mmCIF file of C-alpha atoms in Angstrom:
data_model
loop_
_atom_site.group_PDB
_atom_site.id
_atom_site.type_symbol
_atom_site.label_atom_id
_atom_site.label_comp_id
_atom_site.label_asym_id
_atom_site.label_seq_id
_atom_site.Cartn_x
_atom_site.Cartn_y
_atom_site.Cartn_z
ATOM 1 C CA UNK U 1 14.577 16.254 -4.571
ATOM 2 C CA UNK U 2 16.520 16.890 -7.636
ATOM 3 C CA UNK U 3 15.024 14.818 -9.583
ATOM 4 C CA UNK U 4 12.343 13.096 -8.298
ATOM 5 C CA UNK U 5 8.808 13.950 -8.641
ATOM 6 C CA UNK U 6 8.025 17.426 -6.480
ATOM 7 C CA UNK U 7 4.431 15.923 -5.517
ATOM 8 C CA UNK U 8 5.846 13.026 -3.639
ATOM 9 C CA UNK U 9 3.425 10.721 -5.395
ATOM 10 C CA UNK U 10 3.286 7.656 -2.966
ATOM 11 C CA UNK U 11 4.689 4.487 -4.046
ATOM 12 C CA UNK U 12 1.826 1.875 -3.053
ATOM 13 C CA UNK U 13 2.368 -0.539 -5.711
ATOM 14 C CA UNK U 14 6.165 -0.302 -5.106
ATOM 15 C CA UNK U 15 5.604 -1.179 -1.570
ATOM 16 C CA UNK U 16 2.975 -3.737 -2.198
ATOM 17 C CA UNK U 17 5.241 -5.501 -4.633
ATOM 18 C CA UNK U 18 8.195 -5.611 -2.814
ATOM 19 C CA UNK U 19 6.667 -6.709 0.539
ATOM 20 C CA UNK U 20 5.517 -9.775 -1.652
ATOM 21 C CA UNK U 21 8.814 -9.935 -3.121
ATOM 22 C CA UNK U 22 10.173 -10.121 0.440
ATOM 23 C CA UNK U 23 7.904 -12.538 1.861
ATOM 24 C CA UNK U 24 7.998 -15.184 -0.671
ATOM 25 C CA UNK U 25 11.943 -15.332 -0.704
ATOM 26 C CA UNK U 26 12.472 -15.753 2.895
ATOM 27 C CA UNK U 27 13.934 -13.076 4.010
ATOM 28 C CA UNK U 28 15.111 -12.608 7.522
ATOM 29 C CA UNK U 29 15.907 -9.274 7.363
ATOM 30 C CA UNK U 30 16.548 -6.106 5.137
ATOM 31 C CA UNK U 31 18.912 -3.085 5.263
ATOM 32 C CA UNK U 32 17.703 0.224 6.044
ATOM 33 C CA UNK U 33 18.813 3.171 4.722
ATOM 34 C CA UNK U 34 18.673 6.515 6.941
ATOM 35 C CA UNK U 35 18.277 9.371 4.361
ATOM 36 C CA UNK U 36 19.301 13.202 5.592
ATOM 37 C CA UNK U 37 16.515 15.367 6.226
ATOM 38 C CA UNK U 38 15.388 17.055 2.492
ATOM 39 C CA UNK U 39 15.968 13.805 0.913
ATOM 40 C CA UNK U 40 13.161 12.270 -1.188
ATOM 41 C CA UNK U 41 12.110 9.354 0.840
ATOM 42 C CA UNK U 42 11.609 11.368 4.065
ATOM 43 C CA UNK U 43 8.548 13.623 1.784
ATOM 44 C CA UNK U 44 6.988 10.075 0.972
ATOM 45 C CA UNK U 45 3.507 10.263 2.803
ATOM 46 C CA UNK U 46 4.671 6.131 4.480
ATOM 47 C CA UNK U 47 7.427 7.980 6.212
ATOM 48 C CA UNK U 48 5.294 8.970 8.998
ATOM 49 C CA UNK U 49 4.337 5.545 10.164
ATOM 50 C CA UNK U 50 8.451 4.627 10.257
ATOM 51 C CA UNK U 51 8.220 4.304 13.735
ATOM 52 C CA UNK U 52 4.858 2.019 13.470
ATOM 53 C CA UNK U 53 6.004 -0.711 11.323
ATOM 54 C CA UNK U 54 9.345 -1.557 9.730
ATOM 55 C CA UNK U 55 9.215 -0.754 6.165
ATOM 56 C CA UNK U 56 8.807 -4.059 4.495
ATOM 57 C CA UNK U 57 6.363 -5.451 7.527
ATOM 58 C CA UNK U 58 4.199 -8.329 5.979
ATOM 59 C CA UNK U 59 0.735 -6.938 7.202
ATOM 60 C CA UNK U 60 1.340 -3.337 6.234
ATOM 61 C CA UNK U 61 -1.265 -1.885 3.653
ATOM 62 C CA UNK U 62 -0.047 0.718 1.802
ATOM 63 C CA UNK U 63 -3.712 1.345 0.523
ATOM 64 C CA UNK U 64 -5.099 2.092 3.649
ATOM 65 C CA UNK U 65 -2.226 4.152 4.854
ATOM 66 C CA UNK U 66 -2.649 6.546 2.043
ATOM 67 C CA UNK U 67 -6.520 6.291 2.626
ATOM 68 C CA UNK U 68 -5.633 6.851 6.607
ATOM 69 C CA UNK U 69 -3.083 9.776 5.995
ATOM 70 C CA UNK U 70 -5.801 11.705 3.017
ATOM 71 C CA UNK U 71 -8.464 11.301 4.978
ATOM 72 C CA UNK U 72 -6.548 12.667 8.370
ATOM 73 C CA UNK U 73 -4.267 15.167 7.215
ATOM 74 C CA UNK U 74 -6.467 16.880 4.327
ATOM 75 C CA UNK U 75 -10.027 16.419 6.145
ATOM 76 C CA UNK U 76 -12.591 13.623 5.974
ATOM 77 C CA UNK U 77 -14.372 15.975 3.094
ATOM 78 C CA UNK U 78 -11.679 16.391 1.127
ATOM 79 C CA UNK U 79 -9.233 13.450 1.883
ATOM 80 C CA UNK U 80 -11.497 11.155 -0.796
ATOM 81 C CA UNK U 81 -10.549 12.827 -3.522
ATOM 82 C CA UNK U 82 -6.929 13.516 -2.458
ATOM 83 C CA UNK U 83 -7.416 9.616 -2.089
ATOM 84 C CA UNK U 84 -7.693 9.562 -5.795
ATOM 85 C CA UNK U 85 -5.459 11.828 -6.170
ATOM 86 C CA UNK U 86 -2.679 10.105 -5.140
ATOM 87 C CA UNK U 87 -3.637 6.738 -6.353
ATOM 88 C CA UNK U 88 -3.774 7.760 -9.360
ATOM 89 C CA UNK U 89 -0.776 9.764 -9.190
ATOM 90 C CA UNK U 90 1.585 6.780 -7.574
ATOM 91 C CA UNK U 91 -0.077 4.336 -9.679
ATOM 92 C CA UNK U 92 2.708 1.840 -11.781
ATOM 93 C CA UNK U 93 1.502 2.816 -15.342
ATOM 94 C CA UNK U 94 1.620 6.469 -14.434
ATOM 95 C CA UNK U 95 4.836 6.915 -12.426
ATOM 96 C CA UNK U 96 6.705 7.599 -15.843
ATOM 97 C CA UNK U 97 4.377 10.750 -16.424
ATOM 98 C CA UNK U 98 5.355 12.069 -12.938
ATOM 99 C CA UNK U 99 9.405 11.098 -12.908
ATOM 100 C CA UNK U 100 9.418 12.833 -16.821
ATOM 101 C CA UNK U 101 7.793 15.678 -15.589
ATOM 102 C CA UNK U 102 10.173 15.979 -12.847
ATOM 103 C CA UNK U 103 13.118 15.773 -15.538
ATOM 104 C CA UNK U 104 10.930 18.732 -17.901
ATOM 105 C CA UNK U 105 11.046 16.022 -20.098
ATOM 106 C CA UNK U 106 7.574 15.078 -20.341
ATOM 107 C CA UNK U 107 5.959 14.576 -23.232
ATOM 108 C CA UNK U 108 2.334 17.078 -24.058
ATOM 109 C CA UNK U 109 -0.209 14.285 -24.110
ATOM 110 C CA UNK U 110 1.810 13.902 -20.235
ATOM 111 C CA UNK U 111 1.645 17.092 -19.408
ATOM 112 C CA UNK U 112 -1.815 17.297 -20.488
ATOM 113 C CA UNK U 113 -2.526 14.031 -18.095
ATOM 114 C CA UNK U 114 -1.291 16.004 -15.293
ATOM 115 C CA UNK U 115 -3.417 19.188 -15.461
ATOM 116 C CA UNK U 116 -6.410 16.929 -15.972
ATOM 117 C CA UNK U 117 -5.758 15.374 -12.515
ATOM 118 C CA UNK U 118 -5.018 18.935 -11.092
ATOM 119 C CA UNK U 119 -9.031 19.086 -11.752
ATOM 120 C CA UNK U 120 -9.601 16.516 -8.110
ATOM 121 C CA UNK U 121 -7.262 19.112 -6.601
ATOM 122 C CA UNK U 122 -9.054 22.063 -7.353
ATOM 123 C CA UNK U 123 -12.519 20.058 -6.240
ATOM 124 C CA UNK U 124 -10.766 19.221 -3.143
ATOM 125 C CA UNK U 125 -10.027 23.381 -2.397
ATOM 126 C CA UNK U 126 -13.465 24.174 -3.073
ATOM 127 C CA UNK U 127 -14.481 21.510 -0.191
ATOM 128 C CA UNK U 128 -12.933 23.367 2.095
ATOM 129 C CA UNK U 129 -12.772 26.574 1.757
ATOM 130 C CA UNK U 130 -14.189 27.184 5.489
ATOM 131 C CA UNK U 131 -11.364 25.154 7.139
ATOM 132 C CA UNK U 132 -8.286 27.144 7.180
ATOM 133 C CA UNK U 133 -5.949 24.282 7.942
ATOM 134 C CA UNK U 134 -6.824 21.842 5.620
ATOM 135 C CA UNK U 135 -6.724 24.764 2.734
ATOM 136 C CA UNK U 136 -3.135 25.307 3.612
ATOM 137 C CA UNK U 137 -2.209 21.570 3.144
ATOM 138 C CA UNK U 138 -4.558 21.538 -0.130
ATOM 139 C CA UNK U 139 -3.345 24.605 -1.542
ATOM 140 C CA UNK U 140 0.334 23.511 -0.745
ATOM 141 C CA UNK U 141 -0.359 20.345 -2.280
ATOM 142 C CA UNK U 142 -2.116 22.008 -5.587
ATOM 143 C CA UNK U 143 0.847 25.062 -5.824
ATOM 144 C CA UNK U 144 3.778 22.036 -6.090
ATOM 145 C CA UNK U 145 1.686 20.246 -8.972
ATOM 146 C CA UNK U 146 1.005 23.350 -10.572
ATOM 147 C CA UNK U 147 4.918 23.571 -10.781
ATOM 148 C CA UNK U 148 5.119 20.422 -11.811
ATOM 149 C CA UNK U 149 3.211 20.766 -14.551
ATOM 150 C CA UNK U 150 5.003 24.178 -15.232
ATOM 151 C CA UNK U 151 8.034 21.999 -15.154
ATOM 152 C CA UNK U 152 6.727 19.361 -17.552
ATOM 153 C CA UNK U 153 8.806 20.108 -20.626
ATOM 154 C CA UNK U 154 11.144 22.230 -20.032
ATOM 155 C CA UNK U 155 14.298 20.254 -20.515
ATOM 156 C CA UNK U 156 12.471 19.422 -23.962
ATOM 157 C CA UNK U 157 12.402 23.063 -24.590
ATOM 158 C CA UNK U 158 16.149 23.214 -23.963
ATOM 159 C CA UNK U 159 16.659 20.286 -26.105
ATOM 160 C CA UNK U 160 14.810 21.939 -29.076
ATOM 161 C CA UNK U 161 16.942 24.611 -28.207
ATOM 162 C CA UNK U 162 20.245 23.253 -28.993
ATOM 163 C CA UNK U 163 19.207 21.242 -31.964
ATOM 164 C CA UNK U 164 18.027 24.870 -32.986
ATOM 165 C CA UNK U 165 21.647 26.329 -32.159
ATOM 166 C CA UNK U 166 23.807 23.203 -33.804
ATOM 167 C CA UNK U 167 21.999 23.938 -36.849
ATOM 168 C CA UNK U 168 20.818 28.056 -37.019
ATOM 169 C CA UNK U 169 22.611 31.036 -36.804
ATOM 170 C CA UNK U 170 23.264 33.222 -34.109
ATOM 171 C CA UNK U 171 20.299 35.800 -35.606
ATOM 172 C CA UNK U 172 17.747 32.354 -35.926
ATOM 173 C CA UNK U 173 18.899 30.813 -32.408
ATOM 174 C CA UNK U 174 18.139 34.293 -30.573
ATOM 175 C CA UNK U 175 14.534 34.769 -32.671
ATOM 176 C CA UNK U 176 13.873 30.773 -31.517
ATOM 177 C CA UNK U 177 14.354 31.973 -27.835
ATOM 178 C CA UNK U 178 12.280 34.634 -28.130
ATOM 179 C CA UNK U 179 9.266 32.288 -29.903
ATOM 180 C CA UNK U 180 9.779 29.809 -26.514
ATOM 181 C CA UNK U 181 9.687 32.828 -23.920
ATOM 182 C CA UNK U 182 6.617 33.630 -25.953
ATOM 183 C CA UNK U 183 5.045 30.061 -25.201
ATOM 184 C CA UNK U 184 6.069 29.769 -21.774
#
């Protein structure tokens, strides 16, 4: 969890790719990997159907597991746009955004990506607001990409930081510190 992204975004294409990959080289088997409990792979929303299907099963659908697991776990009035959510989240060209973040290296036009798609979260709350248990798993959900996106750039902040100290006195670097606690 280190440094992979804290919203678990779910790696459909990944899967989908790979399973082809699989298929259309012939192979007869694969080599699983048992991860420790707390290790990234066991928060992937496809962990829960490990005992269903073995992880690169030709028929599996990533798609509709995701659609199965928003639409189950979040509630069938919210789960669309957690749908979306996560689609868009675990999407190829996007996956960059979310690992940077994860590093506090992303860049703002990133950052700025992510609190735009915090907006299907926030819809998603509102929906239900009268179910208790589905809040919990929204709000859960919404608190870790909030820190995600609190995240974003702060490795770039420490970057600018000791560029600032290589080349600044001791008066400048401390005043510089100051103008980032400011920002933050």
């Amino acid at each position: 969890n280190s440094h992979q992204p804290l919203n678990g975004p779910p790696f459909i294409y990944a899967l989908l790719n790979d399973t082809k990959f699989v298929i259309e080289n012939n192979f007869t088997g694969v080599m699983v990997l048992e991860w420790p409990v707390e290790f990234w792979w066991n928060n992937a929303f496809n962990i829960r159907l490990a005992g269903i299907y073995p992880y690169y099963y030709p028929q599996r659908d990533p798609v509709a597991e995701l659609k199965d697991y928003s639409l189950n776990y979040f509630g069938p009035a919210a789960g669309p746009l957690i749908f979306d959510f996560f689609k868009m989240l675990g999407d190829n060209k996007n996956l960059e955004k979310v690992y940077s973040a994860s590093r506090g290296e992303a860049s703002p036009e990133d950052k700025q990506w992510l609190i735009e798609l915090q907006i299907l979260l926030r819809r998603a709350e509102q929906i239900v607001l009268n179910q208790p248990v589905y809040l919990y798993r929204i709000t859960k959900l919404l608190q870790v990409h909030n820190l995600l996106i609190q995240l974003a750039g702060a490795r770039n902040k420490i970057i600018e930081l000791e560029n600032t100290y290589s080349t600044m006195n001791k008066d400048a670097v401390l005043q510089k510190i100051n103008e980032l606690r400011m920002e933050t």
